[in-house]
Structures are given as structure tokens and as C-alpha cells.
Short mmCIF file of C-alpha atoms in Angstrom, two decimals:
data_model
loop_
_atom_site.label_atom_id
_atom_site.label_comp_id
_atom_site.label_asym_id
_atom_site.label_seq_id
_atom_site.Cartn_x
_atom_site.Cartn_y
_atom_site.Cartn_z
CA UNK A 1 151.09 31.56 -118.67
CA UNK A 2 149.15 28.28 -117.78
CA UNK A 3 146.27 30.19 -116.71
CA UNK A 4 146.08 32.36 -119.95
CA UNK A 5 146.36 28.77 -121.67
CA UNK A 6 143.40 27.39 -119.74
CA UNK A 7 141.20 30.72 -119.99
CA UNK A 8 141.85 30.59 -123.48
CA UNK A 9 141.14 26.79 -123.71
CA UNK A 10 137.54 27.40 -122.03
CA UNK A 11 136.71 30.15 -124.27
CA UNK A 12 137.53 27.95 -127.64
CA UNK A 13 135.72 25.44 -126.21
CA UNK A 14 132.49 27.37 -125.17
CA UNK A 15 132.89 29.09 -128.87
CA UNK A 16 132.97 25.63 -130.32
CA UNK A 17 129.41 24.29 -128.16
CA UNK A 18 128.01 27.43 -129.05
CA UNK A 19 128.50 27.18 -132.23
CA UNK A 20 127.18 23.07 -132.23
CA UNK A 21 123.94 24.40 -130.15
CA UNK A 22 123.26 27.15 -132.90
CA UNK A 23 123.94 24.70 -135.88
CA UNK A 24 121.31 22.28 -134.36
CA UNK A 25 118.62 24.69 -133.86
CA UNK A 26 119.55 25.72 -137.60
CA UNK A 27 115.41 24.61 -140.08
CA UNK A 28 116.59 22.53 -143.04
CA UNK A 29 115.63 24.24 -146.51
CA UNK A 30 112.67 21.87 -148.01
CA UNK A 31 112.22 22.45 -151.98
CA UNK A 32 108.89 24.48 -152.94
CA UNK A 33 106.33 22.25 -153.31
CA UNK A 34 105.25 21.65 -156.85
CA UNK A 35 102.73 23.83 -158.01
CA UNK A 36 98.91 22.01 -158.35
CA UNK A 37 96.57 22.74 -160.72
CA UNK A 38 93.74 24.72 -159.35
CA UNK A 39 90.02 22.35 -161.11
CA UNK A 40 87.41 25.40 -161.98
CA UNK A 41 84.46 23.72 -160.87
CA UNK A 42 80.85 24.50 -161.92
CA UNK A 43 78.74 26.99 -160.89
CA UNK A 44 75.78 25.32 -158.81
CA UNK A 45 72.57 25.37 -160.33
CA UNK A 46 69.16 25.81 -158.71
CA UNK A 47 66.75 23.30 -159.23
CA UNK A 48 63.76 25.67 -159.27
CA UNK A 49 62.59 27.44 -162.17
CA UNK A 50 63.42 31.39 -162.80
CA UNK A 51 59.95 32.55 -162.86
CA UNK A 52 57.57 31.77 -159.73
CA UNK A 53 54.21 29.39 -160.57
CA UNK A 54 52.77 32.10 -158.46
CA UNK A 55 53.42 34.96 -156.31
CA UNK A 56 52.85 34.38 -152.41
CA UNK A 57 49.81 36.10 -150.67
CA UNK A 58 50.73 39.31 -148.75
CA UNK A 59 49.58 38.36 -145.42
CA UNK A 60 47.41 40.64 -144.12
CA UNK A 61 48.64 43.07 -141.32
CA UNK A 62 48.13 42.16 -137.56
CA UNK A 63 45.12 44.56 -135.45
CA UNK A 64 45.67 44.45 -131.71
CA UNK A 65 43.03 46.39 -129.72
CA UNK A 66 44.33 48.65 -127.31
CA UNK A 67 41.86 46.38 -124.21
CA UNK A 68 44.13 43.48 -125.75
CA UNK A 69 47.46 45.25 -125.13
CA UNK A 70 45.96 46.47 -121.75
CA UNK A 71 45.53 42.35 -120.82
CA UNK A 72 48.71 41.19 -121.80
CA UNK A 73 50.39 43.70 -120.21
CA UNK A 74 48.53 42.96 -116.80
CA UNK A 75 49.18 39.22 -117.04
CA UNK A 76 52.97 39.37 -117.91
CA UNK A 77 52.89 42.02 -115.11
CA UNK A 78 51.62 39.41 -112.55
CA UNK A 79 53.63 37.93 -110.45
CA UNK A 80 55.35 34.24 -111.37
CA UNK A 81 54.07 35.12 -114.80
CA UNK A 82 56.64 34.05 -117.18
CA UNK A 83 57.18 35.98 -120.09
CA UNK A 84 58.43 33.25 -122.81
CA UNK A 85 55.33 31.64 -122.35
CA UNK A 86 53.94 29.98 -125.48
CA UNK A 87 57.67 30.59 -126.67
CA UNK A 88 60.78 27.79 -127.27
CA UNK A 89 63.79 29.04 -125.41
CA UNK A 90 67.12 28.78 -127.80
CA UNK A 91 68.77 25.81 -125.47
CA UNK A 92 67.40 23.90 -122.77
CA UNK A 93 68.05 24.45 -118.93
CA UNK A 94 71.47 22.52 -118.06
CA UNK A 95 71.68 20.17 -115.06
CA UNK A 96 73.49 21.50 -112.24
CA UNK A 97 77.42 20.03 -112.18
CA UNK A 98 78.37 18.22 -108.71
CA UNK A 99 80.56 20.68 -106.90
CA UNK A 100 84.71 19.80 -107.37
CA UNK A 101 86.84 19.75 -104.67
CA UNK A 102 89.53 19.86 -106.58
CA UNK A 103 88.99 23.41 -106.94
CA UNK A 104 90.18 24.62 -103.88
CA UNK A 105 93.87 23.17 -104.38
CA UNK A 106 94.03 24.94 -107.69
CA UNK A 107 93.10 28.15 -106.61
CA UNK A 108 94.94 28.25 -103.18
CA UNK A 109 97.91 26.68 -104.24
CA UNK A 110 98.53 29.86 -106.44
CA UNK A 111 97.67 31.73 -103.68
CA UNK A 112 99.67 30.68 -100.94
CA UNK A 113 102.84 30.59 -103.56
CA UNK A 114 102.00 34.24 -104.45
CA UNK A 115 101.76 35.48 -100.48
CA UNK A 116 105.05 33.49 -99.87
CA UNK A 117 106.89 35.37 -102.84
CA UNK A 118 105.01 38.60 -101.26
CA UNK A 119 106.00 37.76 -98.06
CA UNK A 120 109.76 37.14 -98.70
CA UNK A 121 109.94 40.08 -100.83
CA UNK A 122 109.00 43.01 -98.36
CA UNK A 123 109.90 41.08 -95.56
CA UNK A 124 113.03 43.00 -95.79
CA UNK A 125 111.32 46.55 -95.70
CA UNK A 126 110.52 45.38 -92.11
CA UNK A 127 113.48 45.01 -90.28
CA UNK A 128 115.61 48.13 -89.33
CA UNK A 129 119.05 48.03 -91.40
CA UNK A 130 121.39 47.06 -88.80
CA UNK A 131 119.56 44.10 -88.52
CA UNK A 132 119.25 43.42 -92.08
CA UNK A 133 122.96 44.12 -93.15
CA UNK A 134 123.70 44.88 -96.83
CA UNK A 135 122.93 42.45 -99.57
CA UNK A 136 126.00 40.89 -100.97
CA UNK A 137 125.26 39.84 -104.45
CA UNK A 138 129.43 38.99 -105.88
CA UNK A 139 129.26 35.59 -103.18
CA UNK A 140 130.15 33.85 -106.04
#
């Protein structure tokens, strides 16, 4: 009868922490927040006038001979020509960063934990059976 008493003492009591541990994880209500008054705000207004002072010039279209398209071709064909000549390139050339050392602890620590939990995994499959035995997993 004393160990029915204590099995059932154990269970009220883990009832009673679980029930503390879900009461603390429990989020407080808040009251809604009062409601704000949205301000319409003005449209913006351009500064320029609605009608243009006066209309832009078409520019005139662009002739390229075909000896012209026959020369650029032949120098961007050269070699060590470089073809953004004459052109900005969107972001400069970046300086080349130092090399870390520190890199090769974070990548082979990951990789000797990963062939140890390889290794100890089918390190098993290895050995005959006899050797091996079965795996007792109630040892508590």
C-alpha cells in the first residue's frame, strides 16, 4: 500500500509542476490599443507648370557605316582589348581580403564531428554479430 501511496504522491506532484510550467508559459491579455486617427495629408504638387515652354528636339537618329562596324568589331576582337572601354563599370574593383585562418577550424570542426557520428553509426554494420551481441535498450 506504501508504494501505491508514493506512486500516487509522484504523479500529483508531477501534475501539479506541470501544471506551474504551463501557467508560466501562459501570454498575458494586453487591452487593444486605442484606435489613432489616420491625418489625410495633401496630395504633392509639382512645381512645374502643366504645359511645356517648349517641346524637346527629336534627336536625330544615329548612321553607323558598315567599314565602322567592321573596325570596332576588329578592335574589341583583339586581344587584351577591353570591351567597357570608354564605359563606367556599376561598382569599382574590391581589394582582395587577407586570407582567414580561422576558416579551417570552422569548416573541419563540422567535419570531423560529422565522420565521428558516421563512424560510430555503421561501425556496427562491421563486426560479425557474435561479436557485436544484441543491443539492450531497457538498462534502465
Amino acid at each position: 500500500k506504501s508504494k501505491h501511496a508514493e506512486s500516487s504522491m509522484k504523479a500529483l506532484l508531477l501534475l501539479i509542476s506541470t501544471a506551474c510550467a504551463a501557467s508560466a508559459l501562459q501570454l498575458q491579455a494586453r487591452p487593444p490599443a486605442p484606435r489613432t486617427r489616420l491625418r489625410v495629408l495633401a496630395a504633392p504638387r509639382l512645381a512645374e507648370s502643366a504645359e511645356p515652354e517648349s517641346t524637346p528636339a527629336t534627336p536625330e537618329p544615329l548612321t553607323i557605316s558598315d567599314e565602322q562596324i567592321a573596325a570596332a568589331a576588329r578592335a574589341a576582337s583583339e586581344p587584351g582589348a577591353d570591351p567597357f572601354a570608354g564605359f563606367e563599370t556599376a561598382e569599382p574593383p574590391r581589394e582582395e581580403e587577407p586570407f582567414d585562418p580561422r576558416i579551417i577550424l570552422y569548416v573541419s570542426l563540422p567535419a570531423l564531428v560529422l565522420g565521428a557520428q558516421l563512424f560510430f553509426t555503421f561501425s556496427r554494420d562491421m563486426l560479425a554479430g557474435d561479436q557485436v551481441g544484441p543491443a539492450v535498450m531497457d538498462a534502465m
